[in-house]
Amino acid sequence: MVINNEVCIFAAMEKQVPNRTFLACILALGIFIFLPGRFLAQTPETHIEADGDQGGPDEEELFLFSAYHDSMGRLVPSYELYGLWDTLNIHPYKNLAAKGKDSALICLAYDHCDYFHPFAGIVTSDYGHRRSGYHFGIDIDLETGDTVRVAFDGKVRIAKRSKTYGNVVIVRHNNGLETTYAHLSKLMVKADQNLEAGDVLGLGGNTGRSTGSHLHFEVRYKGIPLDPNEIIDFKQFALKDNHYVIQPKSFNLYSESKKARYHTVKKGDTLSGIAKRYGTSVNKICKLNKISSKTIIKPGKKLRVS
Ligand SMILES: [Zn+2]
């Protein structure tokens, strides 16, 4: 991918002028308001109504959506949407998730340099179903040591090592989304660090639960994974559109994954075998069924596996 730094720097400087952003966002909100009324009717939590004002959005409200101070006085992107800033836990939004009923308009970009493709490589595993379980991100092929860059402006929420993600960076963006960059060989940012789209956040690798160097990239809204293909063209390495409308169907895969699934024990089944088959762990199955890992599972018994 050819990177024209001069153009990007110039565009970044232009972004400092707020009026362009406001005008673009007002235009986008205008379009959103004219969308079917059900979007707004179902969404008391969308940013448009965040402060309870039922009138038309003004510039101040739009600014509050893009960045907000938390209780410590820190400037935290989309704080009013999330209500928390957790730099330790990868998935802290247990009760915030809209359970598939949320709708919102995400203003992704106003300028071509507001987005930077994290790594211009081939997709080796897509978002969606896997033979056992679900894949909530997109895997992009890379070599260990390749630079991985942040997709949008934002603030690093997580930069640490995790058992499954390996070295992982999660960035909260002003547009309301969070993006995840996993299996890195090296972290090059720290939590609370502000980034601009295109800044290097680490080097690609093969850490955590991973077989072969790749970047596992996720896009989440309030902790719920979205299909990155809806937002980004992974062949063109570019955004599909400047805006993205989150609808209840955007959460379909996640909702499906949360539904209870059962397995009827057959002769020869073991807990570890069942766990492997459903992409879960013995520990999780034991918790769901209130049994211990030493419990003998008899054929015919119904076990909850998710
Ligand atoms: Zn992956």
PDB file of C-alpha atoms and ligand atoms in Angstrom:
ATOM      1  CA  MET A   1       0.000   0.000   0.000  1.00  0.00           C
ATOM      2  CA  VAL A   2       1.385   3.418  -0.932  1.00  0.00           C
ATOM      3  CA  ILE A   3       1.246   5.888   1.889  1.00  0.00           C
ATOM      4  CA  ASN A   4       1.300   9.532   1.043  1.00  0.00           C
ATOM      5  CA  ASN A   5       2.425  11.016   4.317  1.00  0.00           C
ATOM      6  CA  GLU A   6       2.291  14.597   3.118  1.00  0.00           C
ATOM      7  CA  VAL A   7      -1.343  14.318   2.173  1.00  0.00           C
ATOM      8  CA  CYS A   8      -2.160  12.630   5.457  1.00  0.00           C
ATOM      9  CA  ILE A   9      -0.366  15.208   7.565  1.00  0.00           C
ATOM     10  CA  PHE A  10      -2.052  18.006   5.666  1.00  0.00           C
ATOM     11  CA  ALA A  11      -5.413  16.353   6.166  1.00  0.00           C
ATOM     12  CA  ALA A  12      -4.698  15.859   9.861  1.00  0.00           C
ATOM     13  CA  MET A  13      -4.007  19.567  10.177  1.00  0.00           C
ATOM     14  CA  GLU A  14      -7.211  20.354   8.389  1.00  0.00           C
ATOM     15  CA  LYS A  15      -9.069  18.201  10.877  1.00  0.00           C
ATOM     16  CA  GLN A  16      -8.183  20.703  13.569  1.00  0.00           C
ATOM     17  CA  VAL A  17     -10.690  23.081  12.017  1.00  0.00           C
ATOM     18  CA  PRO A  18     -13.906  22.028  13.729  1.00  0.00           C
ATOM     19  CA  ASN A  19     -16.431  23.691  11.431  1.00  0.00           C
ATOM     20  CA  ARG A  20     -15.958  21.165   8.640  1.00  0.00           C
ATOM     21  CA  THR A  21     -16.542  18.325  11.033  1.00  0.00           C
ATOM     22  CA  PHE A  22     -19.622  19.952  12.498  1.00  0.00           C
ATOM     23  CA  LEU A  23     -21.114  20.651   9.102  1.00  0.00           C
ATOM     24  CA  ALA A  24     -20.498  17.101   7.943  1.00  0.00           C
ATOM     25  CA  CYS A  25     -21.938  15.659  11.111  1.00  0.00           C
ATOM     26  CA  ILE A  26     -25.020  17.902  10.927  1.00  0.00           C
ATOM     27  CA  LEU A  27     -25.545  16.697   7.373  1.00  0.00           C
ATOM     28  CA  ALA A  28     -25.149  13.089   8.485  1.00  0.00           C
ATOM     29  CA  LEU A  29     -27.512  13.545  11.398  1.00  0.00           C
ATOM     30  CA  GLY A  30     -30.013  15.188   9.082  1.00  0.00           C
ATOM     31  CA  ILE A  31     -29.950  12.062   6.900  1.00  0.00           C
ATOM     32  CA  PHE A  32     -30.288   9.866   9.950  1.00  0.00           C
ATOM     33  CA  ILE A  33     -33.292  11.781  11.272  1.00  0.00           C
ATOM     34  CA  PHE A  34     -35.030  11.232   7.951  1.00  0.00           C
ATOM     35  CA  LEU A  35     -34.479   7.495   8.206  1.00  0.00           C
ATOM     36  CA  PRO A  36     -37.523   5.474   9.310  1.00  0.00           C
ATOM     37  CA  GLY A  37     -38.741   6.725  12.666  1.00  0.00           C
ATOM     38  CA  ARG A  38     -38.353   3.302  14.229  1.00  0.00           C
ATOM     39  CA  PHE A  39     -34.621   3.861  14.561  1.00  0.00           C
ATOM     40  CA  LEU A  40     -35.110   6.762  16.891  1.00  0.00           C
ATOM     41  CA  ALA A  41     -38.129   5.269  18.592  1.00  0.00           C
ATOM     42  CA  GLN A  42     -36.142   2.211  19.643  1.00  0.00           C
ATOM     43  CA  THR A  43     -33.021   3.986  20.715  1.00  0.00           C
ATOM     44  CA  PRO A  44     -33.184   6.039  23.858  1.00  0.00           C
ATOM     45  CA  GLU A  45     -29.422   5.607  24.142  1.00  0.00           C
ATOM     46  CA  THR A  46     -28.358   6.925  20.744  1.00  0.00           C
ATOM     47  CA  HIS A  47     -26.111   9.915  20.859  1.00  0.00           C
ATOM     48  CA  ILE A  48     -28.695  12.123  19.247  1.00  0.00           C
ATOM     49  CA  GLU A  49     -30.793  12.017  22.378  1.00  0.00           C
ATOM     50  CA  ALA A  50     -27.907  11.587  24.800  1.00  0.00           C
ATOM     51  CA  ASP A  51     -28.700  14.663  26.831  1.00  0.00           C
ATOM     52  CA  GLY A  52     -32.451  14.262  26.696  1.00  0.00           C
ATOM     53  CA  ASP A  53     -32.941  17.247  24.413  1.00  0.00           C
ATOM     54  CA  GLN A  54     -35.631  16.350  21.918  1.00  0.00           C
ATOM     55  CA  GLY A  55     -34.906  19.359  19.726  1.00  0.00           C
ATOM     56  CA  GLY A  56     -32.543  19.382  16.770  1.00  0.00           C
ATOM     57  CA  PRO A  57     -28.908  18.685  17.577  1.00  0.00           C
ATOM     58  CA  ASP A  58     -26.698  21.746  17.792  1.00  0.00           C
ATOM     59  CA  GLU A  59     -22.940  22.041  17.512  1.00  0.00           C
ATOM     60  CA  GLU A  60     -22.333  21.726  21.235  1.00  0.00           C
ATOM     61  CA  GLU A  61     -24.161  18.409  21.447  1.00  0.00           C
ATOM     62  CA  LEU A  62     -22.187  17.050  18.525  1.00  0.00           C
ATOM     63  CA  PHE A  63     -18.969  18.036  20.191  1.00  0.00           C
ATOM     64  CA  LEU A  64     -20.052  16.280  23.375  1.00  0.00           C
ATOM     65  CA  PHE A  65     -20.600  13.133  21.385  1.00  0.00           C
ATOM     66  CA  SER A  66     -17.157  13.141  19.882  1.00  0.00           C
ATOM     67  CA  ALA A  67     -15.242  13.505  23.154  1.00  0.00           C
ATOM     68  CA  TYR A  68     -16.103  13.953  26.806  1.00  0.00           C
ATOM     69  CA  HIS A  69     -14.421  14.246  30.162  1.00  0.00           C
ATOM     70  CA  ASP A  70     -14.868  11.398  32.599  1.00  0.00           C
ATOM     71  CA  SER A  71     -15.195  11.848  36.368  1.00  0.00           C
ATOM     72  CA  MET A  72     -11.406  12.236  36.644  1.00  0.00           C
ATOM     73  CA  GLY A  73     -11.446  15.103  34.184  1.00  0.00           C
ATOM     74  CA  ARG A  74      -9.676  13.093  31.465  1.00  0.00           C
ATOM     75  CA  LEU A  75     -10.743  13.589  27.891  1.00  0.00           C
ATOM     76  CA  VAL A  76     -12.203  10.199  26.946  1.00  0.00           C
ATOM     77  CA  PRO A  77     -13.603   9.477  23.489  1.00  0.00           C
ATOM     78  CA  SER A  78     -17.323   8.634  23.465  1.00  0.00           C
ATOM     79  CA  TYR A  79     -17.419   8.652  27.259  1.00  0.00           C
ATOM     80  CA  GLU A  80     -21.092   9.611  27.381  1.00  0.00           C
ATOM     81  CA  LEU A  81     -21.905   6.558  25.270  1.00  0.00           C
ATOM     82  CA  TYR A  82     -19.961   4.104  27.438  1.00  0.00           C
ATOM     83  CA  GLY A  83     -20.003   5.727  30.880  1.00  0.00           C
ATOM     84  CA  LEU A  84     -16.729   4.043  31.806  1.00  0.00           C
ATOM     85  CA  TRP A  85     -13.091   3.987  30.904  1.00  0.00           C
ATOM     86  CA  ASP A  86     -11.468   0.706  31.884  1.00  0.00           C
ATOM     87  CA  THR A  87      -7.800   0.268  31.001  1.00  0.00           C
ATOM     88  CA  LEU A  88      -7.485  -3.183  32.640  1.00  0.00           C
ATOM     89  CA  ASN A  89     -10.385  -5.339  31.429  1.00  0.00           C
ATOM     90  CA  ILE A  90     -10.687  -6.216  27.774  1.00  0.00           C
ATOM     91  CA  HIS A  91     -14.459  -6.777  27.951  1.00  0.00           C
ATOM     92  CA  PRO A  92     -15.862  -4.513  30.695  1.00  0.00           C
ATOM     93  CA  TYR A  93     -19.240  -3.736  29.108  1.00  0.00           C
ATOM     94  CA  LYS A  94     -21.334  -6.645  30.369  1.00  0.00           C
ATOM     95  CA  ASN A  95     -24.460  -4.665  31.171  1.00  0.00           C
ATOM     96  CA  LEU A  96     -23.982  -1.983  28.594  1.00  0.00           C
ATOM     97  CA  ALA A  97     -24.520  -4.240  25.602  1.00  0.00           C
ATOM     98  CA  ALA A  98     -27.776  -3.275  23.970  1.00  0.00           C
ATOM     99  CA  LYS A  99     -28.818  -6.901  23.517  1.00  0.00           C
ATOM    100  CA  GLY A 100     -29.508  -6.450  19.852  1.00  0.00           C
ATOM    101  CA  LYS A 101     -31.951  -3.569  20.121  1.00  0.00           C
ATOM    102  CA  ASP A 102     -29.635  -0.630  19.620  1.00  0.00           C
ATOM    103  CA  SER A 103     -29.458   1.609  16.588  1.00  0.00           C
ATOM    104  CA  ALA A 104     -27.077   4.450  15.944  1.00  0.00           C
ATOM    105  CA  LEU A 105     -25.444   6.438  13.223  1.00  0.00           C
ATOM    106  CA  ILE A 106     -21.664   6.252  13.304  1.00  0.00           C
ATOM    107  CA  CYS A 107     -19.829   9.124  11.607  1.00  0.00           C
ATOM    108  CA  LEU A 108     -16.722   7.294  10.412  1.00  0.00           C
ATOM    109  CA  ALA A 109     -14.905   9.895   8.383  1.00  0.00           C
ATOM    110  CA  TYR A 110     -15.081  13.345   6.807  1.00  0.00           C
ATOM    111  CA  ASP A 111     -11.813  13.107   5.002  1.00  0.00           C
ATOM    112  CA  HIS A 112      -9.981  10.215   3.325  1.00  0.00           C
ATOM    113  CA  CYS A 113      -7.265  10.347   5.965  1.00  0.00           C
ATOM    114  CA  ASP A 114      -9.671   9.926   8.870  1.00  0.00           C
ATOM    115  CA  TYR A 115      -9.286   6.195   8.256  1.00  0.00           C
ATOM    116  CA  PHE A 116      -6.098   4.186   7.901  1.00  0.00           C
ATOM    117  CA  HIS A 117      -6.154   0.493   7.044  1.00  0.00           C
ATOM    118  CA  PRO A 118      -4.444  -1.296   9.975  1.00  0.00           C
ATOM    119  CA  PHE A 119      -2.438  -3.617   7.752  1.00  0.00           C
ATOM    120  CA  ALA A 120      -2.770  -3.970   4.001  1.00  0.00           C
ATOM    121  CA  GLY A 121      -2.730  -7.748   3.796  1.00  0.00           C
ATOM    122  CA  ILE A 122      -4.869 -10.627   2.610  1.00  0.00           C
ATOM    123  CA  VAL A 123      -7.813 -11.763   4.739  1.00  0.00           C
ATOM    124  CA  THR A 124      -7.180 -15.337   5.816  1.00  0.00           C
ATOM    125  CA  SER A 125     -10.189 -15.865   8.082  1.00  0.00           C
ATOM    126  CA  ASP A 126     -13.423 -13.951   7.941  1.00  0.00           C
ATOM    127  CA  TYR A 127     -15.870 -12.730  10.567  1.00  0.00           C
ATOM    128  CA  GLY A 128     -18.643 -15.242  11.213  1.00  0.00           C
ATOM    129  CA  HIS A 129     -19.124 -18.898  11.966  1.00  0.00           C
ATOM    130  CA  ARG A 130     -16.251 -21.254  12.496  1.00  0.00           C
ATOM    131  CA  ARG A 131     -16.289 -25.008  12.503  1.00  0.00           C
ATOM    132  CA  SER A 132     -16.446 -24.779  16.252  1.00  0.00           C
ATOM    133  CA  GLY A 133     -17.799 -21.510  17.534  1.00  0.00           C
ATOM    134  CA  TYR A 134     -17.644 -17.951  16.311  1.00  0.00           C
ATOM    135  CA  HIS A 135     -15.033 -15.608  14.928  1.00  0.00           C
ATOM    136  CA  PHE A 136     -15.747 -12.048  15.974  1.00  0.00           C
ATOM    137  CA  GLY A 137     -12.932 -10.482  14.007  1.00  0.00           C
ATOM    138  CA  ILE A 138     -11.069 -10.616  10.726  1.00  0.00           C
ATOM    139  CA  ASP A 139      -7.659 -12.230  10.369  1.00  0.00           C
ATOM    140  CA  ILE A 140      -5.209 -10.439   8.126  1.00  0.00           C
ATOM    141  CA  ASP A 141      -2.060 -12.224   7.033  1.00  0.00           C
ATOM    142  CA  LEU A 142       1.232 -10.552   7.946  1.00  0.00           C
ATOM    143  CA  GLU A 143       4.835 -11.330   8.848  1.00  0.00           C
ATOM    144  CA  THR A 144       6.008 -11.015  12.426  1.00  0.00           C
ATOM    145  CA  GLY A 145       7.447  -7.523  12.769  1.00  0.00           C
ATOM    146  CA  ASP A 146       5.163  -5.805  10.231  1.00  0.00           C
ATOM    147  CA  THR A 147       3.809  -2.490  11.492  1.00  0.00           C
ATOM    148  CA  VAL A 148       0.168  -2.387  12.552  1.00  0.00           C
ATOM    149  CA  ARG A 149      -1.558   0.987  12.582  1.00  0.00           C
ATOM    150  CA  VAL A 150      -4.664   2.350  14.251  1.00  0.00           C
ATOM    151  CA  ALA A 151      -7.726   2.703  12.024  1.00  0.00           C
ATOM    152  CA  PHE A 152      -9.222   5.943  13.390  1.00  0.00           C
ATOM    153  CA  ASP A 153      -8.236   8.718  15.783  1.00  0.00           C
ATOM    154  CA  GLY A 154      -8.751   7.696  19.385  1.00  0.00           C
ATOM    155  CA  LYS A 155      -7.347   6.821  22.770  1.00  0.00           C
ATOM    156  CA  VAL A 156      -5.710   3.519  23.755  1.00  0.00           C
ATOM    157  CA  ARG A 157      -7.901   1.783  26.322  1.00  0.00           C
ATOM    158  CA  ILE A 158      -6.033  -1.542  26.487  1.00  0.00           C
ATOM    159  CA  ALA A 159      -2.382  -2.306  25.731  1.00  0.00           C
ATOM    160  CA  LYS A 160      -1.406  -5.525  27.445  1.00  0.00           C
ATOM    161  CA  ARG A 161      -0.843  -9.248  27.142  1.00  0.00           C
ATOM    162  CA  SER A 162      -3.845 -11.580  27.230  1.00  0.00           C
ATOM    163  CA  LYS A 163      -4.019 -15.369  27.172  1.00  0.00           C
ATOM    164  CA  THR A 164      -6.207 -15.546  24.085  1.00  0.00           C
ATOM    165  CA  TYR A 165      -5.537 -12.276  22.249  1.00  0.00           C
ATOM    166  CA  GLY A 166      -1.805 -12.309  22.996  1.00  0.00           C
ATOM    167  CA  ASN A 167      -0.352  -8.802  22.971  1.00  0.00           C
ATOM    168  CA  VAL A 168      -3.438  -6.751  22.288  1.00  0.00           C
ATOM    169  CA  VAL A 169      -4.326  -3.113  21.774  1.00  0.00           C
ATOM    170  CA  ILE A 170      -7.884  -1.801  22.006  1.00  0.00           C
ATOM    171  CA  VAL A 171      -8.575   1.773  20.990  1.00  0.00           C
ATOM    172  CA  ARG A 172     -11.734   3.779  21.757  1.00  0.00           C
ATOM    173  CA  HIS A 173     -12.616   6.184  18.978  1.00  0.00           C
ATOM    174  CA  ASN A 174     -14.444   9.481  18.847  1.00  0.00           C
ATOM    175  CA  ASN A 175     -16.954   7.883  16.478  1.00  0.00           C
ATOM    176  CA  GLY A 176     -18.279   5.562  19.205  1.00  0.00           C
ATOM    177  CA  LEU A 177     -16.524   2.395  18.037  1.00  0.00           C
ATOM    178  CA  GLU A 178     -13.686   0.434  19.577  1.00  0.00           C
ATOM    179  CA  THR A 179     -11.159  -1.484  17.471  1.00  0.00           C
ATOM    180  CA  THR A 180      -9.026  -4.421  18.605  1.00  0.00           C
ATOM    181  CA  TYR A 181      -5.594  -5.468  17.288  1.00  0.00           C
ATOM    182  CA  ALA A 182      -4.492  -8.872  18.562  1.00  0.00           C
ATOM    183  CA  HIS A 183      -1.589 -11.375  18.476  1.00  0.00           C
ATOM    184  CA  LEU A 184       1.008  -8.578  18.223  1.00  0.00           C
ATOM    185  CA  SER A 185       4.672  -9.419  18.772  1.00  0.00           C
ATOM    186  CA  LYS A 186       5.324  -5.998  20.276  1.00  0.00           C
ATOM    187  CA  LEU A 187       3.181  -3.306  21.868  1.00  0.00           C
ATOM    188  CA  MET A 188       4.269   0.209  20.957  1.00  0.00           C
ATOM    189  CA  VAL A 189       1.595   2.219  22.765  1.00  0.00           C
ATOM    190  CA  LYS A 190       0.360   2.525  26.336  1.00  0.00           C
ATOM    191  CA  ALA A 191      -3.119   2.822  27.816  1.00  0.00           C
ATOM    192  CA  ASP A 192      -4.463   6.409  27.857  1.00  0.00           C
ATOM    193  CA  GLN A 193      -2.277   7.380  24.902  1.00  0.00           C
ATOM    194  CA  ASN A 194      -3.963   9.498  22.233  1.00  0.00           C
ATOM    195  CA  LEU A 195      -3.534   8.329  18.651  1.00  0.00           C
ATOM    196  CA  GLU A 196      -4.293   9.652  15.209  1.00  0.00           C
ATOM    197  CA  ALA A 197      -5.461   7.384  12.408  1.00  0.00           C
ATOM    198  CA  GLY A 198      -2.377   5.731  10.935  1.00  0.00           C
ATOM    199  CA  ASP A 199      -0.196   5.901  14.044  1.00  0.00           C
ATOM    200  CA  VAL A 200       1.780   2.695  14.653  1.00  0.00           C
ATOM    201  CA  LEU A 201       0.447   0.800  17.670  1.00  0.00           C
ATOM    202  CA  GLY A 202       2.552  -2.347  17.506  1.00  0.00           C
ATOM    203  CA  LEU A 203       4.221  -5.020  15.422  1.00  0.00           C
ATOM    204  CA  GLY A 204       2.368  -7.981  14.023  1.00  0.00           C
ATOM    205  CA  GLY A 205       2.999 -11.412  15.474  1.00  0.00           C
ATOM    206  CA  ASN A 206       1.753 -14.770  16.627  1.00  0.00           C
ATOM    207  CA  THR A 207       1.138 -14.327  20.373  1.00  0.00           C
ATOM    208  CA  GLY A 208      -1.807 -15.710  22.350  1.00  0.00           C
ATOM    209  CA  ARG A 209      -4.151 -18.328  20.893  1.00  0.00           C
ATOM    210  CA  SER A 210      -2.869 -18.132  17.350  1.00  0.00           C
ATOM    211  CA  THR A 211      -1.361 -20.429  14.789  1.00  0.00           C
ATOM    212  CA  GLY A 212       0.805 -18.437  12.429  1.00  0.00           C
ATOM    213  CA  SER A 213       1.501 -14.697  12.285  1.00  0.00           C
ATOM    214  CA  HIS A 214      -1.594 -12.647  11.596  1.00  0.00           C
ATOM    215  CA  LEU A 215      -3.513  -9.638  12.801  1.00  0.00           C
ATOM    216  CA  HIS A 216      -6.859 -10.402  14.418  1.00  0.00           C
ATOM    217  CA  PHE A 217      -8.866  -7.193  13.980  1.00  0.00           C
ATOM    218  CA  GLU A 218     -12.228  -6.480  15.598  1.00  0.00           C
ATOM    219  CA  VAL A 219     -14.702  -3.613  15.436  1.00  0.00           C
ATOM    220  CA  ARG A 220     -17.032  -3.335  18.420  1.00  0.00           C
ATOM    221  CA  TYR A 221     -19.815  -1.003  19.505  1.00  0.00           C
ATOM    222  CA  LYS A 222     -20.487  -0.934  23.242  1.00  0.00           C
ATOM    223  CA  GLY A 223     -18.568  -4.173  23.479  1.00  0.00           C
ATOM    224  CA  ILE A 224     -20.615  -6.001  20.846  1.00  0.00           C
ATOM    225  CA  PRO A 225     -18.681  -7.200  17.802  1.00  0.00           C
ATOM    226  CA  LEU A 226     -19.789  -5.883  14.418  1.00  0.00           C
ATOM    227  CA  ASP A 227     -18.949  -7.356  11.026  1.00  0.00           C
ATOM    228  CA  PRO A 228     -15.918  -5.290   9.930  1.00  0.00           C
ATOM    229  CA  ASN A 229     -16.847  -6.074   6.295  1.00  0.00           C
ATOM    230  CA  GLU A 230     -19.915  -3.861   6.691  1.00  0.00           C
ATOM    231  CA  ILE A 231     -17.664  -0.896   7.387  1.00  0.00           C
ATOM    232  CA  ILE A 232     -14.380  -1.620   5.645  1.00  0.00           C
ATOM    233  CA  ASP A 233     -13.518  -2.948   2.201  1.00  0.00           C
ATOM    234  CA  PHE A 234     -10.682  -5.364   2.998  1.00  0.00           C
ATOM    235  CA  LYS A 235      -9.676  -5.648  -0.665  1.00  0.00           C
ATOM    236  CA  GLN A 236      -9.476  -1.914  -1.277  1.00  0.00           C
ATOM    237  CA  PHE A 237      -8.051  -1.242   2.212  1.00  0.00           C
ATOM    238  CA  ALA A 238     -10.543   1.592   2.614  1.00  0.00           C
ATOM    239  CA  LEU A 239     -13.827   2.536   4.260  1.00  0.00           C
ATOM    240  CA  LYS A 240     -16.962   1.549   2.366  1.00  0.00           C
ATOM    241  CA  ASP A 241     -18.702   4.776   3.283  1.00  0.00           C
ATOM    242  CA  ASN A 242     -18.198   7.778   5.528  1.00  0.00           C
ATOM    243  CA  HIS A 243     -21.101   6.677   7.709  1.00  0.00           C
ATOM    244  CA  TYR A 244     -22.368   3.433   9.139  1.00  0.00           C
ATOM    245  CA  VAL A 245     -25.820   2.822  10.531  1.00  0.00           C
ATOM    246  CA  ILE A 246     -25.926   0.302  13.340  1.00  0.00           C
ATOM    247  CA  GLN A 247     -29.173  -1.629  13.258  1.00  0.00           C
ATOM    248  CA  PRO A 248     -30.524  -4.472  15.381  1.00  0.00           C
ATOM    249  CA  LYS A 249     -29.388  -6.940  12.698  1.00  0.00           C
ATOM    250  CA  SER A 250     -25.797  -5.731  13.148  1.00  0.00           C
ATOM    251  CA  PHE A 251     -25.739  -7.758  16.371  1.00  0.00           C
ATOM    252  CA  ASN A 252     -27.121 -10.992  14.900  1.00  0.00           C
ATOM    253  CA  LEU A 253     -23.964 -13.089  15.187  1.00  0.00           C
ATOM    254  CA  TYR A 254     -23.315 -11.988  18.740  1.00  0.00           C
ATOM    255  CA  SER A 255     -26.938 -12.599  19.806  1.00  0.00           C
ATOM    256  CA  GLU A 256     -26.777 -16.038  18.221  1.00  0.00           C
ATOM    257  CA  SER A 257     -23.566 -16.841  20.095  1.00  0.00           C
ATOM    258  CA  LYS A 258     -25.231 -15.966  23.390  1.00  0.00           C
ATOM    259  CA  LYS A 259     -28.097 -18.394  22.878  1.00  0.00           C
ATOM    260  CA  ALA A 260     -27.871 -21.567  24.914  1.00  0.00           C
ATOM    261  CA  ARG A 261     -26.675 -24.634  23.004  1.00  0.00           C
ATOM    262  CA  TYR A 262     -26.820 -28.201  24.255  1.00  0.00           C
ATOM    263  CA  HIS A 263     -24.975 -31.431  23.545  1.00  0.00           C
ATOM    264  CA  THR A 264     -26.327 -34.869  24.268  1.00  0.00           C
ATOM    265  CA  VAL A 265     -23.505 -37.028  25.609  1.00  0.00           C
ATOM    266  CA  LYS A 266     -22.642 -40.039  23.485  1.00  0.00           C
ATOM    267  CA  LYS A 267     -20.576 -43.101  24.385  1.00  0.00           C
ATOM    268  CA  GLY A 268     -16.891 -42.190  24.386  1.00  0.00           C
ATOM    269  CA  ASP A 269     -17.465 -38.418  24.821  1.00  0.00           C
ATOM    270  CA  THR A 270     -15.122 -36.584  27.156  1.00  0.00           C
ATOM    271  CA  LEU A 271     -15.529 -33.081  28.560  1.00  0.00           C
ATOM    272  CA  SER A 272     -12.381 -31.906  26.806  1.00  0.00           C
ATOM    273  CA  GLY A 273     -13.552 -33.434  23.527  1.00  0.00           C
ATOM    274  CA  ILE A 274     -16.936 -31.727  23.814  1.00  0.00           C
ATOM    275  CA  ALA A 275     -15.293 -28.427  24.763  1.00  0.00           C
ATOM    276  CA  LYS A 276     -13.026 -28.594  21.713  1.00  0.00           C
ATOM    277  CA  ARG A 277     -15.911 -29.431  19.424  1.00  0.00           C
ATOM    278  CA  TYR A 278     -17.961 -26.397  20.509  1.00  0.00           C
ATOM    279  CA  GLY A 279     -15.014 -24.009  20.730  1.00  0.00           C
ATOM    280  CA  THR A 280     -15.298 -23.591  24.482  1.00  0.00           C
ATOM    281  CA  SER A 281     -13.424 -24.800  27.576  1.00  0.00           C
ATOM    282  CA  VAL A 282     -13.983 -27.582  30.121  1.00  0.00           C
ATOM    283  CA  ASN A 283     -14.117 -24.877  32.776  1.00  0.00           C
ATOM    284  CA  LYS A 284     -16.958 -23.046  31.038  1.00  0.00           C
ATOM    285  CA  ILE A 285     -18.963 -26.248  30.502  1.00  0.00           C
ATOM    286  CA  CYS A 286     -18.493 -27.177  34.174  1.00  0.00           C
ATOM    287  CA  LYS A 287     -19.722 -23.745  35.297  1.00  0.00           C
ATOM    288  CA  LEU A 288     -22.753 -23.833  32.980  1.00  0.00           C
ATOM    289  CA  ASN A 289     -23.780 -27.293  34.195  1.00  0.00           C
ATOM    290  CA  LYS A 290     -22.660 -26.915  37.826  1.00  0.00           C
ATOM    291  CA  ILE A 291     -20.435 -29.986  37.600  1.00  0.00           C
ATOM    292  CA  SER A 292     -16.731 -30.530  38.263  1.00  0.00           C
ATOM    293  CA  SER A 293     -14.158 -31.534  35.669  1.00  0.00           C
ATOM    294  CA  LYS A 294     -14.010 -34.927  37.387  1.00  0.00           C
ATOM    295  CA  THR A 295     -17.750 -35.603  37.057  1.00  0.00           C
ATOM    296  CA  ILE A 296     -18.426 -38.734  35.000  1.00  0.00           C
ATOM    297  CA  ILE A 297     -20.738 -37.785  32.130  1.00  0.00           C
ATOM    298  CA  LYS A 298     -23.093 -40.574  31.182  1.00  0.00           C
ATOM    299  CA  PRO A 299     -24.412 -41.143  27.644  1.00  0.00           C
ATOM    300  CA  GLY A 300     -27.808 -39.532  27.171  1.00  0.00           C
ATOM    301  CA  LYS A 301     -27.101 -36.672  29.554  1.00  0.00           C
ATOM    302  CA  LYS A 302     -27.804 -33.211  28.129  1.00  0.00           C
ATOM    303  CA  LEU A 303     -24.993 -30.748  28.685  1.00  0.00           C
ATOM    304  CA  ARG A 304     -25.224 -27.042  28.093  1.00  0.00           C
ATOM    305  CA  VAL A 305     -22.189 -26.034  26.032  1.00  0.00           C
ATOM    306  CA  SER A 306     -22.815 -22.295  25.542  1.00  0.00           C
TER     307      SER A 306
HETATM  308 ZN    ZN B   1      -9.032 -14.023  14.400  1.00  0.00          ZN
END
